[in-house]
Coordinates of C-alpha atoms in Angstrom, one line a residue:
M4 CA -63.0 142.3 35.0
A5 CA -65.7 141.9 37.8
R6 CA -66.2 139.3 40.4
Q7 CA -69.6 138.2 41.2
E8 CA -71.3 135.8 44.1
K9 CA -73.3 133.2 43.0
E10 CA -76.5 132.3 44.4
T11 CA -75.1 128.9 45.6
G12 CA -72.5 131.0 47.6
G13 CA -69.6 130.4 45.1
V14 CA -67.5 133.2 43.3
E15 CA -67.9 133.6 39.3
W16 CA -65.4 135.7 37.3
R17 CA -67.0 137.8 34.4
I18 CA -65.1 139.8 31.9
T19 CA -66.9 142.9 30.3
L20 CA -66.4 143.2 26.4
G21 CA -66.1 146.3 24.2
D22 CA -69.9 146.3 23.1
G23 CA -70.9 146.4 27.2
S24 CA -71.7 142.7 27.3
S25 CA -70.1 140.4 30.0
K26 CA -69.0 136.8 29.5
S27 CA -68.5 134.3 32.3
L28 CA -65.0 132.7 32.8
V29 CA -65.4 129.1 33.3
P30 CA -61.9 127.3 34.2
E31 CA -61.2 124.3 32.0
T32 CA -61.7 121.0 33.3
G33 CA -58.1 118.9 33.6
P34 CA -57.8 115.7 32.3
V35 CA -58.0 113.7 35.8
S36 CA -61.5 115.5 36.1
R37 CA -62.9 114.3 32.6
V38 CA -61.5 110.6 33.4
W39 CA -63.2 110.8 36.7
M40 CA -66.5 112.1 35.3
G41 CA -66.3 109.5 32.3
L42 CA -65.7 106.7 35.0
K43 CA -68.5 107.8 37.1
S44 CA -70.9 107.8 34.1
L45 CA -69.8 104.5 33.0
I46 CA -70.2 102.8 36.7
A47 CA -73.6 104.5 36.7
G48 CA -74.8 103.1 33.2
F49 CA -73.4 99.6 34.4
V50 CA -75.2 99.6 37.6
L51 CA -78.7 100.7 35.8
K52 CA -78.2 98.2 33.0
V53 CA -77.4 95.3 35.9
W54 CA -80.7 97.0 37.8
K55 CA -82.7 96.6 34.7
F56 CA -81.9 93.0 34.2
L57 CA -82.4 91.9 37.8
K58 CA -85.8 93.5 37.6
K59 CA -86.7 91.9 34.3
A60 CA -85.6 88.5 35.8
W61 CA -87.6 89.2 38.8
D62 CA -90.7 90.0 36.9
I63 CA -90.0 86.6 34.9
G64 CA -90.0 84.7 38.1
V65 CA -92.9 86.2 39.5
D66 CA -95.0 85.6 36.2
D67 CA -94.2 81.9 36.1
P68 CA -92.8 80.6 39.3
R69 CA -92.4 77.1 37.6
K70 CA -89.3 78.6 35.5
V71 CA -87.6 79.2 39.0
I72 CA -88.7 75.6 40.2
H73 CA -87.0 74.2 36.9
C74 CA -83.7 75.9 37.7
L75 CA -83.7 74.6 41.0
K76 CA -84.4 70.9 39.6
V77 CA -81.5 71.3 37.3
G78 CA -79.2 72.4 39.9
M79 CA -80.3 69.5 42.1
A80 CA -79.9 66.8 39.6
L81 CA -76.3 68.4 38.5
T82 CA -75.4 68.3 42.2
V83 CA -76.5 64.6 42.7
V84 CA -74.9 63.2 39.6
S85 CA -71.7 64.9 40.5
L86 CA -71.5 62.3 43.5
V87 CA -70.5 60.1 40.8
Y88 CA -67.4 62.1 40.2
F89 CA -66.4 62.6 43.8
T90 CA -67.2 59.3 45.2
R91 CA -64.3 57.0 44.6
P92 CA -66.3 53.5 44.2
L93 CA -68.8 55.2 41.6
Y94 CA -65.7 57.0 39.9
E95 CA -63.6 53.8 39.7
G96 CA -66.7 51.8 38.6
V97 CA -67.1 54.3 35.3
G98 CA -63.7 55.4 34.8
G99 CA -62.7 58.7 33.7
N100 CA -66.0 58.9 31.5
A101 CA -68.0 59.8 34.8
M102 CA -68.0 63.7 33.3
W103 CA -70.5 62.1 30.7
A104 CA -73.1 61.7 33.2
I105 CA -72.9 65.6 33.8
M106 CA -73.0 66.4 30.1
T107 CA -76.1 64.1 29.8
V108 CA -77.9 66.0 32.5
V109 CA -77.1 69.2 31.3
V110 CA -78.1 68.3 27.6
V111 CA -81.3 66.1 28.4
F112 CA -83.1 68.0 31.2
E113 CA -85.8 69.8 29.9
N114 CA -88.8 72.1 31.0
T115 CA -91.6 69.6 30.4
V116 CA -91.7 65.8 31.3
G117 CA -92.3 64.8 27.9
A118 CA -89.4 66.6 26.4
T119 CA -87.0 65.1 29.1
I120 CA -88.2 61.7 28.4
S121 CA -88.2 62.2 24.8
K122 CA -84.2 63.4 24.8
S123 CA -83.5 60.7 27.3
L124 CA -85.0 57.6 25.4
N125 CA -83.3 59.0 22.1
R126 CA -79.9 59.7 23.8
V127 CA -79.8 55.8 25.2
S128 CA -81.1 54.3 22.1
G129 CA -79.1 56.2 19.8
T130 CA -75.8 55.3 22.1
T131 CA -76.8 51.6 22.4
L132 CA -77.3 51.1 18.7
A133 CA -74.4 53.0 17.7
G134 CA -72.3 51.1 20.2
F135 CA -73.4 47.6 18.7
L136 CA -73.0 48.9 15.1
A137 CA -69.3 50.1 16.1
F138 CA -68.4 47.2 17.7
G139 CA -69.7 45.1 14.4
V140 CA -67.6 47.4 12.3
H141 CA -64.5 47.1 14.5
W142 CA -64.7 43.1 14.1
V143 CA -65.0 43.3 10.6
A144 CA -62.4 45.8 10.1
S145 CA -59.9 43.9 12.7
Q146 CA -60.7 40.7 10.3
S147 CA -59.6 42.5 7.1
G148 CA -56.2 43.2 8.0
H149 CA -54.0 45.8 9.3
K150 CA -53.9 47.7 5.5
F151 CA -57.7 47.7 5.2
E152 CA -59.0 48.3 8.7
P153 CA -58.9 52.3 8.1
V154 CA -60.4 51.8 4.9
V155 CA -63.2 49.8 6.5
I156 CA -63.9 52.2 9.3
G157 CA -63.7 55.1 7.1
A158 CA -66.3 53.8 4.7
S159 CA -68.6 52.7 7.3
V160 CA -68.6 56.1 8.9
F161 CA -69.4 57.7 5.8
L162 CA -72.0 55.3 4.8
L163 CA -73.9 55.3 8.1
A164 CA -73.4 59.0 8.9
S165 CA -74.8 59.7 5.6
A166 CA -77.7 57.6 6.1
A167 CA -78.3 58.7 9.4
T168 CA -78.1 62.4 8.3
F169 CA -80.5 61.8 5.7
S170 CA -83.1 60.2 7.8
R171 CA -83.3 63.6 9.8
F172 CA -84.8 65.2 6.6
I173 CA -88.0 62.7 7.0
P174 CA -90.6 64.4 8.6
S175 CA -91.7 61.4 10.7
V176 CA -88.2 60.8 11.9
K177 CA -87.6 64.6 12.5
A178 CA -90.5 64.9 14.6
R179 CA -89.8 62.3 17.2
F180 CA -86.2 60.8 16.6
D181 CA -84.1 63.8 15.3
Y182 CA -81.9 63.9 18.5
G183 CA -81.3 60.1 18.4
A184 CA -80.3 60.0 15.1
L185 CA -77.9 63.1 16.2
I186 CA -76.6 61.2 19.0
F187 CA -76.2 57.8 16.7
I188 CA -73.8 59.9 14.6
L189 CA -71.8 61.3 17.2
T190 CA -71.6 58.2 19.2
F191 CA -70.8 55.9 16.2
S192 CA -68.1 58.1 14.8
L193 CA -66.5 58.3 18.3
V194 CA -66.7 54.7 18.8
A195 CA -65.8 53.4 15.5
V196 CA -62.6 55.9 15.1
S197 CA -61.5 55.4 18.7
G198 CA -61.3 51.5 18.3
Y199 CA -58.5 52.0 15.9
R200 CA -56.3 53.4 18.6
V201 CA -58.0 52.0 21.9
E202 CA -57.6 48.3 22.8
E203 CA -60.1 48.0 25.6
L204 CA -63.0 49.4 23.2
F205 CA -65.7 47.3 25.0
D206 CA -65.0 48.8 28.4
L207 CA -64.9 52.4 27.0
A208 CA -68.3 52.0 25.3
H209 CA -69.8 50.0 28.6
Q210 CA -68.7 53.1 30.6
R211 CA -69.9 55.7 28.4
L212 CA -73.2 54.2 28.3
S213 CA -73.4 53.4 32.1
T214 CA -72.9 57.3 32.6
I215 CA -75.4 58.2 30.1
I216 CA -78.1 55.8 31.6
I217 CA -77.5 57.2 35.1
G218 CA -77.7 60.8 34.0
T219 CA -81.1 60.2 32.0
S220 CA -82.6 58.0 34.9
L221 CA -81.7 60.7 37.1
C222 CA -83.2 63.5 34.9
V223 CA -86.4 61.4 34.5
L224 CA -86.9 60.9 38.1
V225 CA -86.4 64.5 39.0
T226 CA -88.6 65.9 36.3
V227 CA -91.4 63.6 37.2
L228 CA -91.3 63.3 41.0
I229 CA -90.5 66.9 41.8
C230 CA -93.2 69.4 40.5
P231 CA -93.6 67.8 37.1
I232 CA -94.6 70.2 34.1
W233 CA -96.4 67.9 31.8
A234 CA -96.6 68.8 28.0
G235 CA -100.2 67.4 27.7
Q236 CA -101.6 69.5 30.3
E237 CA -99.6 72.4 28.7
L238 CA -101.0 71.9 25.1
N239 CA -104.5 71.4 26.6
A240 CA -104.3 74.7 28.2
L241 CA -102.7 76.6 25.3
I242 CA -105.7 75.4 23.0
S243 CA -108.4 76.5 25.6
R244 CA -106.7 79.9 26.1
N245 CA -106.2 80.3 22.5
M246 CA -109.9 79.6 22.0
D247 CA -111.1 82.2 24.5
K248 CA -108.7 84.8 22.9
L249 CA -110.5 83.8 19.4
A250 CA -113.9 84.5 20.8
D251 CA -112.8 87.7 22.3
S252 CA -111.4 89.1 19.1
L253 CA -114.4 88.3 17.4
D254 CA -116.5 90.3 19.8
G255 CA -114.1 92.9 19.7
C256 CA -114.0 93.4 15.8
V257 CA -117.7 93.6 15.4
E258 CA -118.4 95.9 18.3
E259 CA -115.9 98.2 17.1
Y260 CA -117.1 98.3 13.6
F261 CA -120.7 99.1 14.8
D262 CA -119.5 101.7 17.2
H263 CA -121.8 104.4 16.5
N264 CA -120.4 107.9 16.9
G265 CA -118.1 106.7 19.7
E266 CA -120.8 105.3 22.0
L267 CA -118.7 102.3 23.2
E268 CA -116.2 103.3 26.1
D269 CA -112.6 103.0 26.0
S270 CA -112.6 100.1 28.3
D271 CA -115.1 98.1 26.0
K272 CA -112.8 98.4 22.9
Q273 CA -109.6 97.2 23.9
P274 CA -108.4 97.0 20.2
G275 CA -104.8 96.0 21.1
K276 CA -106.1 93.1 23.3
N277 CA -107.9 91.9 20.4
L278 CA -105.4 91.9 17.9
I279 CA -103.2 90.0 20.4
G280 CA -105.9 87.5 20.6
Y281 CA -106.2 86.1 17.1
K282 CA -102.5 86.6 16.5
C283 CA -101.8 84.6 19.3
V284 CA -103.5 81.9 17.5
L285 CA -101.8 82.3 14.3
N286 CA -98.5 82.1 15.7
S287 CA -99.1 79.1 17.9
K288 CA -98.6 76.2 15.3
T289 CA -94.9 75.4 16.2
T290 CA -95.8 75.4 19.9
E291 CA -98.6 73.1 19.3
E292 CA -96.8 70.9 17.2
S293 CA -93.7 70.6 19.8
M294 CA -96.2 70.1 22.5
T295 CA -97.9 67.4 20.9
N296 CA -94.7 65.5 20.0
F297 CA -93.6 65.9 23.6
A298 CA -97.1 64.6 25.1
R299 CA -96.7 61.3 23.0
W300 CA -93.8 60.3 25.2
E301 CA -95.5 61.2 28.4
P302 CA -97.1 58.2 30.6
A303 CA -100.6 58.5 31.7
H304 CA -101.0 61.5 34.1
G305 CA -103.9 63.4 35.7
R306 CA -107.2 63.1 33.6
F307 CA -104.9 62.1 30.5
N308 CA -104.5 58.4 29.9
F309 CA -101.7 56.7 27.9
K310 CA -103.7 56.4 24.4
H311 CA -105.1 59.9 24.5
P312 CA -105.5 61.3 21.1
W313 CA -103.0 64.1 21.1
K314 CA -102.7 64.4 17.2
Q315 CA -106.2 65.7 17.3
Y316 CA -105.2 68.8 18.8
L317 CA -103.3 69.5 15.8
K318 CA -106.3 69.3 13.9
I319 CA -108.1 71.5 16.2
G320 CA -105.3 74.3 16.1
A321 CA -105.7 74.1 12.2
S322 CA -109.1 74.9 12.4
M323 CA -108.6 77.6 14.8
R324 CA -106.0 79.1 12.7
S325 CA -108.3 79.1 9.5
C326 CA -110.9 80.9 11.9
A327 CA -108.2 83.5 12.8
Y328 CA -107.5 84.2 9.4
S329 CA -111.2 85.1 8.9
I330 CA -111.1 87.3 11.9
E331 CA -108.1 89.0 10.8
A332 CA -110.0 89.9 7.5
L333 CA -112.6 91.2 9.7
N334 CA -110.2 93.6 11.7
N335 CA -109.1 95.1 8.3
C336 CA -112.7 95.9 7.6
V337 CA -112.8 97.9 10.6
D338 CA -109.5 100.0 9.9
S339 CA -110.7 100.3 6.3
E340 CA -111.2 103.8 5.0
N341 CA -114.1 102.9 3.0
Q342 CA -117.0 102.8 5.5
A343 CA -121.0 102.1 4.9
P344 CA -123.1 104.9 5.7
E345 CA -124.2 105.0 9.2
F346 CA -127.8 104.4 8.7
I347 CA -126.8 100.9 6.9
K348 CA -124.8 100.2 9.7
K349 CA -127.4 101.0 12.1
H350 CA -129.9 98.6 10.4
L351 CA -127.6 95.6 10.6
S352 CA -125.8 96.4 13.7
N353 CA -128.2 94.3 16.3
I354 CA -128.2 91.1 13.9
C355 CA -124.3 91.1 13.5
L356 CA -123.9 91.8 17.0
K357 CA -126.1 88.7 17.6
V358 CA -124.2 86.5 15.0
S359 CA -120.8 87.5 16.8
S360 CA -122.2 86.9 20.2
N361 CA -123.7 83.5 19.3
S362 CA -120.5 82.6 17.5
S363 CA -118.2 83.6 20.4
C364 CA -120.4 81.7 22.8
V365 CA -119.8 78.5 20.7
I366 CA -116.3 78.9 20.8
K367 CA -116.1 79.8 24.6
E368 CA -118.2 76.6 25.2
L369 CA -115.8 74.5 23.1
A370 CA -112.7 76.2 25.1
K371 CA -114.8 74.8 28.4
T372 CA -115.1 71.3 26.9
I373 CA -111.3 71.2 26.2
K374 CA -110.4 72.9 29.6
T375 CA -112.7 70.6 31.6
L376 CA -112.4 67.5 29.5
K377 CA -116.1 67.0 29.8
K378 CA -118.7 66.6 26.8
S379 CA -120.7 69.6 26.6
S380 CA -124.6 69.2 27.0
S381 CA -125.1 72.8 25.4
I382 CA -123.1 72.8 22.4
D383 CA -125.9 71.7 20.0
F384 CA -128.5 74.4 21.2
L385 CA -125.8 77.0 20.8
V386 CA -124.7 76.0 17.2
E387 CA -128.4 76.1 16.4
E388 CA -128.5 79.4 17.8
M389 CA -125.7 80.6 15.9
S390 CA -127.3 79.0 12.6
G391 CA -130.4 80.9 13.3
A392 CA -128.8 84.2 13.6
V393 CA -126.8 83.5 10.4
Q394 CA -130.0 82.8 8.6
D395 CA -131.5 85.9 9.7
L396 CA -128.4 87.9 8.6
Q397 CA -128.7 86.4 5.1
N398 CA -132.5 87.5 5.2
E399 CA -131.6 90.9 6.5
I400 CA -128.8 91.8 3.9
K401 CA -131.5 91.0 1.2
S402 CA -133.5 93.8 2.5
L403 CA -130.8 96.4 1.6
P404 CA -132.1 97.1 -1.8
N405 CA -135.5 98.0 -0.3
L406 CA -133.8 100.0 2.2
L407 CA -132.3 102.3 -0.4
R408 CA -135.3 102.2 -2.8
P409 CA -137.2 105.1 -1.5
A410 CA -134.3 107.8 -1.9
E411 CA -134.2 106.7 -5.6
L412 CA -137.5 107.8 -6.1
L413 CA -136.7 111.2 -5.7
L414 CA -134.4 111.7 -8.3
P415 CA -135.0 112.6 -12.2
K416 CA -135.5 109.2 -14.2
S417 CA -133.0 109.0 -16.8
K418 CA -130.6 106.6 -17.9
E419 CA -127.3 108.5 -17.1
T420 CA -129.0 109.4 -13.4
E421 CA -130.1 105.6 -13.1
K422 CA -126.5 104.4 -13.8
T423 CA -124.8 106.9 -11.5
T424 CA -127.1 106.3 -8.8
S425 CA -126.9 102.5 -8.8
T426 CA -123.1 103.1 -9.0
I427 CA -123.2 105.5 -5.7
Y428 CA -125.4 102.8 -4.0
L429 CA -123.1 99.9 -4.7
L430 CA -119.9 101.6 -3.6
E431 CA -122.0 102.4 -0.2
V432 CA -123.2 98.8 0.3
I433 CA -120.0 97.0 -0.6
P434 CA -118.0 97.5 2.6
V435 CA -121.0 96.3 4.9
V436 CA -121.5 93.4 2.5
I437 CA -117.8 92.5 2.7
L438 CA -118.3 92.5 6.5
V439 CA -121.4 90.3 6.5
S440 CA -119.8 87.6 4.2
L441 CA -116.8 87.5 6.3
L442 CA -118.9 87.2 9.5
I443 CA -120.9 84.2 7.9
E444 CA -117.7 82.7 6.7
T445 CA -116.1 82.8 10.3
S446 CA -119.6 81.2 11.6
S447 CA -119.0 78.3 9.0
R448 CA -115.3 77.8 10.2
I449 CA -116.5 77.9 13.9
Q450 CA -118.5 74.7 12.6
D451 CA -115.2 73.1 11.6
I452 CA -113.9 73.8 15.0
V453 CA -117.1 72.2 16.6
K454 CA -116.5 69.0 14.3
T455 CA -112.8 68.8 15.4
V456 CA -113.6 69.3 18.9
E457 CA -116.6 66.4 18.7
E458 CA -113.9 64.0 17.1
L459 CA -111.6 64.6 20.1
V460 CA -114.4 64.4 22.7
N461 CA -115.5 60.9 20.9
A462 CA -111.8 59.5 20.6
A463 CA -111.2 60.1 24.2
E464 CA -114.3 59.5 25.7
F465 CA -115.0 62.4 27.7
K466 CA -117.6 62.0 30.2
A467 CA -120.8 64.0 30.1
E468 CA -121.7 66.9 32.4
D469 CA -123.8 66.7 35.5
D470 CA -127.6 66.9 34.8
D471 CA -127.7 70.1 37.2
K472 CA -125.0 71.7 35.4
A473 CA -126.0 71.0 32.2
K474 CA -129.5 72.7 33.0
Q475 CA -127.8 75.8 34.4
N476 CA -125.6 76.0 31.2
Q477 CA -128.7 76.0 28.8
A478 CA -130.4 78.4 31.0
N479 CA -127.4 80.8 31.1
M480 CA -127.0 80.5 27.2
S481 CA -130.6 81.4 26.3
R482 CA -130.4 85.0 25.2
I483 CA -133.1 87.6 24.3
V484 CA -132.7 88.8 20.6
P485 CA -132.1 92.6 20.8
S486 CA -135.1 94.6 19.4
Q487 CA -134.4 96.4 16.4
Q488 CA -137.5 98.9 16.7
D489 CA -135.6 101.9 17.8
D490 CA -132.8 101.4 14.8
D491 CA -135.7 100.7 12.4
R492 CA -137.3 104.1 13.6
Q493 CA -134.0 106.0 13.1
T494 CA -133.5 104.4 9.5
E495 CA -136.9 105.8 8.4
K496 CA -136.2 109.2 9.9
A497 CA -132.9 109.3 8.1
L498 CA -134.7 108.2 4.9
E499 CA -137.3 111.0 5.3
R500 CA -134.4 113.5 5.4
V501 CA -133.1 112.1 2.2

C-alpha cells in the first residue's frame, strides 16, 4: 500500500494488486453526506426552475406590455370593489352578499373591451331574467299548498334548466349568449330552491343583483377608460398581419422552388418563416370568430363606428384560408422528391416568379387597405397585372412540347421508342405542370379575397386615398417584366447538348 499526494494538495491512498496494477482507495460517503448532496441538488434544481419561470414571465411582459397592464387593471378593480365589503354603510346595504361583487369582477373581467361588456351584459340579463322567473315560480308554488310546493319548484327547475341547456347548443345563441344561459341556469336554480327555506327571498335576490351590477359596472368602466384593448382593432390587425404572412409565404415557396443550384442566399430562403406564415392563417379561424363576436358588443371607437360590418371579416378570413391551402400545396411541391429538369425550370422561372410577385403585391395592397381603412386606388391596376401574368404563364406552359420536340428527333423512330419517349417526357413535365396549375389556382383564390375586401370597403364606406399617395402607389407598383433572353439561351445550349 502506498500513499501519493494529489496535484490539488490532498492525499490519495492506493493499493498494489498481485498483477502489478494499483487501485485507489476512495472512502465511502456516509448517509449524512449523501443526504446533504441530494438536498443541494434538489435546491439547485428548484432555483433553476424558478429562474426559468421568471425569465419566461419577463419575456412575455416585454413582448406584450398590455398583458401587464391588464393584470394591474384587474388588481385595481378588485381593490376598489373590496371597499363594498370593508365599508360598513355599503356592507349593510347589500348584506352578506357583498362577496358576490368580488366574484363578479373575477369572472367577468376579460382582456378586451368587447369580451368584458359581453360577459357583463350576459351576467346581468341572465341574473335578472332568472330572478323574475324564480319569483313567479315561487308565488305559484306557494299558492299550490305546502305539499305541492316542492313538486312545482322541482318541476320548474327541471324544465327551465333543460330548456336553457338545450339553447346553448343553438349556434346563434352559443355565439353570443352562452355565458348568459349558464348564469340563468345557476341563478334560477339557486333562487328557486332557496325560496323554499328563505323567507325574505326578495331581499336576497335584490342584494345579489345589486352586487352583480356594481361589479359589472366597475369592470366596464375600468376596461374602457384605462388603456382599453378593443377587440375590433385586434381583429382588424390580425387580418392585416395574416395577409402579409400569406404574401410572404407565396413569394418564399416559389422562390425556393426555382432556386437554381442554391443561388439564393440563406437569408432569402427562410423556409421556417414561410411555413409559419400560411399556417398562422390556417389556425386563426377560432380567434377570428371569437374576436368578431366580441367586437359586435363594443361601442363606436376610433375609426370603427357602431354599425361596422364585423361579420365581413369572417368571409375575408375564410377566403384567406382557401388561399392558404393552395399555398400549402405549393410548399409540398417544393419538398417533393420528383422534380422537373433544370432546363424546364429555367424556362418557366421568370414568368412564375412574376406571377407570384404580382399576386403577393395584390395581397399586400389588400392588407394595407385593411390596416389603414382606406380604399385603395391601385388595387384594380395590380389585379390586372396579376391576370396578365397568369395569362402569360398559361401561354408559356403551352410551349413546353416545342421545347422538348428537338430532342425527340434524334431518337430512332419506332412505336416502342416513341411510347417510351412520351412516357419519359410526361414524367418530367408533370411536376412543373402541377406547380403551374397550383400557382394559377392561387391567383384565382386571391381574386376571391379581393372581392370580399371590396365588399367590406363598400359596406364600411372606406374613404379613398389621397391623390398624391395614389399616384405614388401606382408608380411604385409599376414593375418591369424580367427578361427571359438569358434563360432561353441557356435552354438552347442544353438542347444542343442533348
